[in-house]
PDB file of C-alpha atoms in Angstrom:
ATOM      1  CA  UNK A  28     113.892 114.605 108.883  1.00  0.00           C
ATOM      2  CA  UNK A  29     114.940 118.125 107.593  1.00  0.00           C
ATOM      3  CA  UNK A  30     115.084 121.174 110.111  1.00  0.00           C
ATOM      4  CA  UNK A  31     113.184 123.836 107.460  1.00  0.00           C
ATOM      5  CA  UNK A  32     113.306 127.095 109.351  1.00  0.00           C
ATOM      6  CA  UNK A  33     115.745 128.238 106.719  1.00  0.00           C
ATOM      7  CA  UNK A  34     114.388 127.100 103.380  1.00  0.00           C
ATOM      8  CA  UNK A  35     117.789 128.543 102.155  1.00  0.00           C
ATOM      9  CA  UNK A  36     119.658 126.358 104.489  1.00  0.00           C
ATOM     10  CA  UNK A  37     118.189 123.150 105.159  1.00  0.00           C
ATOM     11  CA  UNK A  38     119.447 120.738 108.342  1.00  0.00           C
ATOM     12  CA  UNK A  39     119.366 117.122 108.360  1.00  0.00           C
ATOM     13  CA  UNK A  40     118.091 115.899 111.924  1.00  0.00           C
ATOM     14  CA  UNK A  41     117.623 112.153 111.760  1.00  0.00           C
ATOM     15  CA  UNK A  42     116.980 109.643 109.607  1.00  0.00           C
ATOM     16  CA  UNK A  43     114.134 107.126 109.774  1.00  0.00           C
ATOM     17  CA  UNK A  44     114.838 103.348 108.149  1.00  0.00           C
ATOM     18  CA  UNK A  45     111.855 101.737 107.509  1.00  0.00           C
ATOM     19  CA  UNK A  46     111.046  98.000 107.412  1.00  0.00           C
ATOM     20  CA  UNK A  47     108.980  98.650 104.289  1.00  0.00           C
ATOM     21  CA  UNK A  48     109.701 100.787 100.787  1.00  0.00           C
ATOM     22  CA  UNK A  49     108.726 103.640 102.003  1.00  0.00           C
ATOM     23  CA  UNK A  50     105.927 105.433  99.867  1.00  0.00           C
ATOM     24  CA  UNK A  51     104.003 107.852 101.372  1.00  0.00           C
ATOM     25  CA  UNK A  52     104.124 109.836 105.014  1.00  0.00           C
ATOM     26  CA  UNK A  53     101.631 111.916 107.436  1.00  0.00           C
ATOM     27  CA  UNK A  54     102.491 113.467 110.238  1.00  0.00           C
ATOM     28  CA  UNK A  55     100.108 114.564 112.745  1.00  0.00           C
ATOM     29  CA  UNK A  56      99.797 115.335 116.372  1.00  0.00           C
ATOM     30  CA  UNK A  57     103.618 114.370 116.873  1.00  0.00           C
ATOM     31  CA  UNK A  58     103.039 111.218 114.743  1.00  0.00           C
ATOM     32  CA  UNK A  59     104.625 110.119 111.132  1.00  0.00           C
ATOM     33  CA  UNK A  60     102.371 107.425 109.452  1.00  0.00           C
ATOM     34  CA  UNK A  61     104.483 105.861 106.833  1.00  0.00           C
ATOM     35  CA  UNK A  62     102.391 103.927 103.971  1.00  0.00           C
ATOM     36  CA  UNK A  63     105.174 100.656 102.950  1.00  0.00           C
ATOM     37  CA  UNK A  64     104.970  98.784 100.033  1.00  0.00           C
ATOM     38  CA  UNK A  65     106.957  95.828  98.561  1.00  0.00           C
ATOM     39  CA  UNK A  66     110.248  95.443  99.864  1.00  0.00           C
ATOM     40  CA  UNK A  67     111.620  94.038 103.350  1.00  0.00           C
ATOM     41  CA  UNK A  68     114.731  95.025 104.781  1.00  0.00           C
ATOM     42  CA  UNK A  69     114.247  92.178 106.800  1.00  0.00           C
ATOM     43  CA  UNK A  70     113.530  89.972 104.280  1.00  0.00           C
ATOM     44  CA  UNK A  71     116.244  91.408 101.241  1.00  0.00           C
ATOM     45  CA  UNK A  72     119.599  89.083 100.505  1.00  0.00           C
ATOM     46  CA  UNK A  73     120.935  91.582  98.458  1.00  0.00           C
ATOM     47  CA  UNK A  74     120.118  95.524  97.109  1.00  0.00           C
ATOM     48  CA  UNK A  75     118.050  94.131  94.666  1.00  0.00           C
ATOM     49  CA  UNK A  76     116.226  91.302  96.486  1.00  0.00           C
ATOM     50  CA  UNK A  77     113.441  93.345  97.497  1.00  0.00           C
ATOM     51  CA  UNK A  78     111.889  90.440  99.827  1.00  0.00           C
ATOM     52  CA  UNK A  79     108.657  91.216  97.590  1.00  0.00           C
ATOM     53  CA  UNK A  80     105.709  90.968  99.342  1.00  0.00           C
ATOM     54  CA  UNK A  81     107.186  91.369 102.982  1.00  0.00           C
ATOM     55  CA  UNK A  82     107.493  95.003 103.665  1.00  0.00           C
ATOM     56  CA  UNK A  83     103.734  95.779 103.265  1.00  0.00           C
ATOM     57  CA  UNK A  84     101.910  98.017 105.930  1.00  0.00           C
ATOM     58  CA  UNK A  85     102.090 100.660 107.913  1.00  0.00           C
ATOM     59  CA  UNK A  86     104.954 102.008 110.341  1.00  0.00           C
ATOM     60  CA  UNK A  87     104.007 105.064 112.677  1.00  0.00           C
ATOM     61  CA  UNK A  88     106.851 106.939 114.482  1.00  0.00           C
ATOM     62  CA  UNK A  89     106.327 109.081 117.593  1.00  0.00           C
ATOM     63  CA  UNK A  90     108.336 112.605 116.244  1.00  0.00           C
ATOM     64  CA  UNK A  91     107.231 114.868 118.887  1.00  0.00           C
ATOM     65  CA  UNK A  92     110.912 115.363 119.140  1.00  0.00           C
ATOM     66  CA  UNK A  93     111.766 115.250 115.396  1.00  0.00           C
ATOM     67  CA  UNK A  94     114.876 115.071 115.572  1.00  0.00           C
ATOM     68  CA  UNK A  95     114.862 111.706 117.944  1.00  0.00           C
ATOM     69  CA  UNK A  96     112.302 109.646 116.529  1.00  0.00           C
ATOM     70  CA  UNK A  97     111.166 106.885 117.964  1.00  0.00           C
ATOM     71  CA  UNK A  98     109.125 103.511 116.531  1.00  0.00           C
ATOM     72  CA  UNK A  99     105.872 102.763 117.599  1.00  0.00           C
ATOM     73  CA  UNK A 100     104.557  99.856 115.352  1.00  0.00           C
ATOM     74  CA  UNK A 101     104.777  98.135 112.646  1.00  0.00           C
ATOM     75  CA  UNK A 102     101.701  96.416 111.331  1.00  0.00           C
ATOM     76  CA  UNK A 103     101.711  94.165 108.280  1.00  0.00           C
ATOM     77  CA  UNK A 104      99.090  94.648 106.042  1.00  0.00           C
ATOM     78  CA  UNK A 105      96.143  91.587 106.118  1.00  0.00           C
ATOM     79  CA  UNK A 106      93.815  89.983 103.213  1.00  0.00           C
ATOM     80  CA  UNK A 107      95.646  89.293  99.427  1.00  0.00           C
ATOM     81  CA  UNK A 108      94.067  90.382  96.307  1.00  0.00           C
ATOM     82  CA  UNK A 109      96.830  91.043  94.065  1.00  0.00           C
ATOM     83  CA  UNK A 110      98.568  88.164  91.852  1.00  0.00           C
ATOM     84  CA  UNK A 111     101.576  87.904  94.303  1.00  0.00           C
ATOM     85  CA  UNK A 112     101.887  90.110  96.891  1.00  0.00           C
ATOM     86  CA  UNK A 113     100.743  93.222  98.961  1.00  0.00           C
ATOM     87  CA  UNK A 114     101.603  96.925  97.435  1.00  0.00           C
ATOM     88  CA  UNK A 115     100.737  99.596 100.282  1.00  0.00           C
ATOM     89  CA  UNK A 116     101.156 103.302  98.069  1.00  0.00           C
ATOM     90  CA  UNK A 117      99.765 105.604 100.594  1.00  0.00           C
ATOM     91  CA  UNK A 118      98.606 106.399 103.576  1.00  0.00           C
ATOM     92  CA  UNK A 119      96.083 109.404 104.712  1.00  0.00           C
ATOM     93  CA  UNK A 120      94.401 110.091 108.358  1.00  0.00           C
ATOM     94  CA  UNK A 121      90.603 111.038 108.960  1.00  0.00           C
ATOM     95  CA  UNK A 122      89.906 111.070 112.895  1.00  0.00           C
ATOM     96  CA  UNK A 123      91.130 108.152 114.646  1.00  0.00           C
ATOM     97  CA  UNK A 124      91.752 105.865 111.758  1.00  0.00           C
ATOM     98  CA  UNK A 125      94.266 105.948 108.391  1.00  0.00           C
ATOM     99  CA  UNK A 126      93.322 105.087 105.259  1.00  0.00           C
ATOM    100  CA  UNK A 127      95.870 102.715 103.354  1.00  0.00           C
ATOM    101  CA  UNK A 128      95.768 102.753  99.554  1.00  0.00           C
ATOM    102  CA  UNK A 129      96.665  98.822  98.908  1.00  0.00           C
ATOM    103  CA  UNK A 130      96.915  98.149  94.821  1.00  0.00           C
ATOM    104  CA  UNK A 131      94.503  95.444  94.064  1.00  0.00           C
ATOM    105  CA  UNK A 132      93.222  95.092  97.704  1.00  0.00           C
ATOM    106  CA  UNK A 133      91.768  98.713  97.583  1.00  0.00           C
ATOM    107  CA  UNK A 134      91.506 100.726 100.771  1.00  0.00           C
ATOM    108  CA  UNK A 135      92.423  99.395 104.053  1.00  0.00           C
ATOM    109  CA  UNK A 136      90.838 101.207 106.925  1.00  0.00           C
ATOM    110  CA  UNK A 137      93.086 101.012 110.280  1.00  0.00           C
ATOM    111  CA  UNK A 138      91.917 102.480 113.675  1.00  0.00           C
ATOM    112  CA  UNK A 139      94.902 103.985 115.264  1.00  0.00           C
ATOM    113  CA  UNK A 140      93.730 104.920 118.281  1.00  0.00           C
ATOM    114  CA  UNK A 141      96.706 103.345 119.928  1.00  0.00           C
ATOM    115  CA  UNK A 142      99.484 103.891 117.637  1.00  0.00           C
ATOM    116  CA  UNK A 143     101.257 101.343 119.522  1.00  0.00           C
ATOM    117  CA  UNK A 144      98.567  98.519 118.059  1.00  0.00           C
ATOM    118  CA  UNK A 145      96.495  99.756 114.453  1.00  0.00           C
ATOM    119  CA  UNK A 146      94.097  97.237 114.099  1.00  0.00           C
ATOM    120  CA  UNK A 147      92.355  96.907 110.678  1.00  0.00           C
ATOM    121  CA  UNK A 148      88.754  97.197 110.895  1.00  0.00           C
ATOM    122  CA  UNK A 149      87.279  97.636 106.625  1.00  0.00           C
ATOM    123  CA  UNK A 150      88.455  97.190 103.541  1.00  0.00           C
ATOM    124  CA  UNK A 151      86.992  98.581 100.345  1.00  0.00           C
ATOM    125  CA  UNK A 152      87.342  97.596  96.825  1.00  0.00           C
ATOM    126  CA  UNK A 153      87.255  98.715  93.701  1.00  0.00           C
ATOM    127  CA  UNK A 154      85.059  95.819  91.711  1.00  0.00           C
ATOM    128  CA  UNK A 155      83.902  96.374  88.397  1.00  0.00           C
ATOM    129  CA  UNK A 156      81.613  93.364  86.863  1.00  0.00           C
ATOM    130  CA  UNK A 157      81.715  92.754  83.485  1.00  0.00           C
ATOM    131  CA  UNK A 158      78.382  94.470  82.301  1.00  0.00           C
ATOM    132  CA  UNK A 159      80.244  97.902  82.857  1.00  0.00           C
ATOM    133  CA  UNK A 160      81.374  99.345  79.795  1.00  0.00           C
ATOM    134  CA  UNK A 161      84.895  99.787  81.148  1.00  0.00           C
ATOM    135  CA  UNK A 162      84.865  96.257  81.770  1.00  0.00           C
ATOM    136  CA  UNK A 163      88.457  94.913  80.362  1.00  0.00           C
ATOM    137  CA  UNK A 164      89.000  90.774  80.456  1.00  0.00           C
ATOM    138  CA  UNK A 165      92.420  90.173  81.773  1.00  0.00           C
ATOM    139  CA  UNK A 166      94.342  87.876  79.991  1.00  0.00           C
ATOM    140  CA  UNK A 167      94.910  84.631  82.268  1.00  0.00           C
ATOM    141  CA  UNK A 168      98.150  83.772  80.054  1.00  0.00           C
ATOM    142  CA  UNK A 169      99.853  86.631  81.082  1.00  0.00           C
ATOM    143  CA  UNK A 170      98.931  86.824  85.069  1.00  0.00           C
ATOM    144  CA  UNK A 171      96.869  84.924  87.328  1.00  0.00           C
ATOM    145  CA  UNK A 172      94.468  86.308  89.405  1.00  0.00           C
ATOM    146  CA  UNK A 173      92.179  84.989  92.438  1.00  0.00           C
ATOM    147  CA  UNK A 174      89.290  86.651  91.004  1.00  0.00           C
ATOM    148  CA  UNK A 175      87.014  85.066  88.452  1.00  0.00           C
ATOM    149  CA  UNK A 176      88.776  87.491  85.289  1.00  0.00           C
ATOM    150  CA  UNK A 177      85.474  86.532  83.292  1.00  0.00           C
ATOM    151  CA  UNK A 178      82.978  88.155  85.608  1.00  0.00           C
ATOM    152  CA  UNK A 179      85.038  90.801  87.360  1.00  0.00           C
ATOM    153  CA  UNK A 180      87.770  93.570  87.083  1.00  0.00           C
ATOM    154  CA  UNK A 181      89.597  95.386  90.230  1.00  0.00           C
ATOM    155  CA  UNK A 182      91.312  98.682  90.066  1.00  0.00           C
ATOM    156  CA  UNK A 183      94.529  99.735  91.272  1.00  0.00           C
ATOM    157  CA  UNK A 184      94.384 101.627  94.232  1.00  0.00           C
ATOM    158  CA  UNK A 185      97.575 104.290  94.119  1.00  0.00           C
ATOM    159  CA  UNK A 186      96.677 107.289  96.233  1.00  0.00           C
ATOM    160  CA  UNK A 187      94.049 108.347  98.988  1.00  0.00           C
ATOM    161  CA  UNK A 188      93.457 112.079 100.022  1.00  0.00           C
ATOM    162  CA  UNK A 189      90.753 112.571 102.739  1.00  0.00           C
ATOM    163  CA  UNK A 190      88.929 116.106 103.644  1.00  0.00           C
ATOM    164  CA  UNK A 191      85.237 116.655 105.014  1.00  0.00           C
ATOM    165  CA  UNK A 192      84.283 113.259 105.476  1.00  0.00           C
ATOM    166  CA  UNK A 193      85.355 111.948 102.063  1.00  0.00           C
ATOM    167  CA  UNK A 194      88.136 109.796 100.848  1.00  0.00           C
ATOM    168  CA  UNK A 195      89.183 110.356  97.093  1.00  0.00           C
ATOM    169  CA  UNK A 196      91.435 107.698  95.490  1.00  0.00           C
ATOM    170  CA  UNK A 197      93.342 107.235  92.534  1.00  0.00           C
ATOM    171  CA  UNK A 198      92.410 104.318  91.002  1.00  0.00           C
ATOM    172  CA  UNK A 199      93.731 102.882  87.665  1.00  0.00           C
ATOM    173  CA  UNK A 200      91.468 100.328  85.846  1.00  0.00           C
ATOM    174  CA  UNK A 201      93.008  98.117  83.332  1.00  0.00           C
TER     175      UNK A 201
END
């Protein structure tokens, strides 16, 4: 947390350590809302042990006093799409809920209404079948998939941006 006032002269305040790789932050109403992906602290032997898999979710900080921030919850992301593990990129708010971007597993929808306990209530994903003409067959050599790679394709979900009711992702289709 950096003390701006100054743009010339920025001041470090705190420091938040997250459970997760931290990707992507929102702060609103006194709250951060930190999108984690991959990596466990928790979970790591070593620097490059990233505990894959473990550090997945969302982590929301009460900053009303910036510089003293102080944990609220940490909430593992649920349901597995992807080949091995869960890969949280982003995080955006609309009302009382935020909007995870989850790789393979889409969009997770979590009502915050008590920060202290998020509890997911939709997920959305990006299916293609395979009479789109964007359609690409995966390979089943090279990865393996719980999805029927014949009949289906998902997208990568990377980023979420929400304003007037809408949620626009960035989705990457193989």
């Amino acid at each position: 947390v950096y003390d701006i006032s100054d743009l010339m002269a920025p001041q470090k305040c705190a420091e938040i350590n997250t459970d997760g790789a931290a990707q992507g932050c929102v702060v609103r109403d006194g709250l951060l809302y930190v999108s984690t992906e991959l990596s466990s602290r928790n979970t790591a032997k070593s620097v490059w042990d990233y505990g894959t898999g473990t550090g997945n979710g969302l982590e929301i900080f009460d900053v009303s006093d910036p510089c003293n921030p102080r944990l609220l919850s940490v909430t593992k992301v649920d349901g597995r799409n992807n080949l091995q593990n869960y890969d949280v990129w982003d995080v955006a708010l609309s009302g009382d809920y935020a909007i995870l971007s989850d790789g393979y597993n889409g969009i997770l929808v979590y009502d915050v209404t008590n920060p202290s306990a998020p509890v997911c209530v939709r997920r959305l994903e990006y299916v293609m079948d395979a009479s789109d003409a964007r359609f690409t067959k995966w390979d089943p050599n090279v990865k393996t998939y719980q999805w029927n790679t014949d009949e289906t394709d998902r997208g990568v979900v990377f980023h979420t941006a929400v304003r007037n009711g809408k949620a626009y992702a960035v989705v990457r289709q193989h």
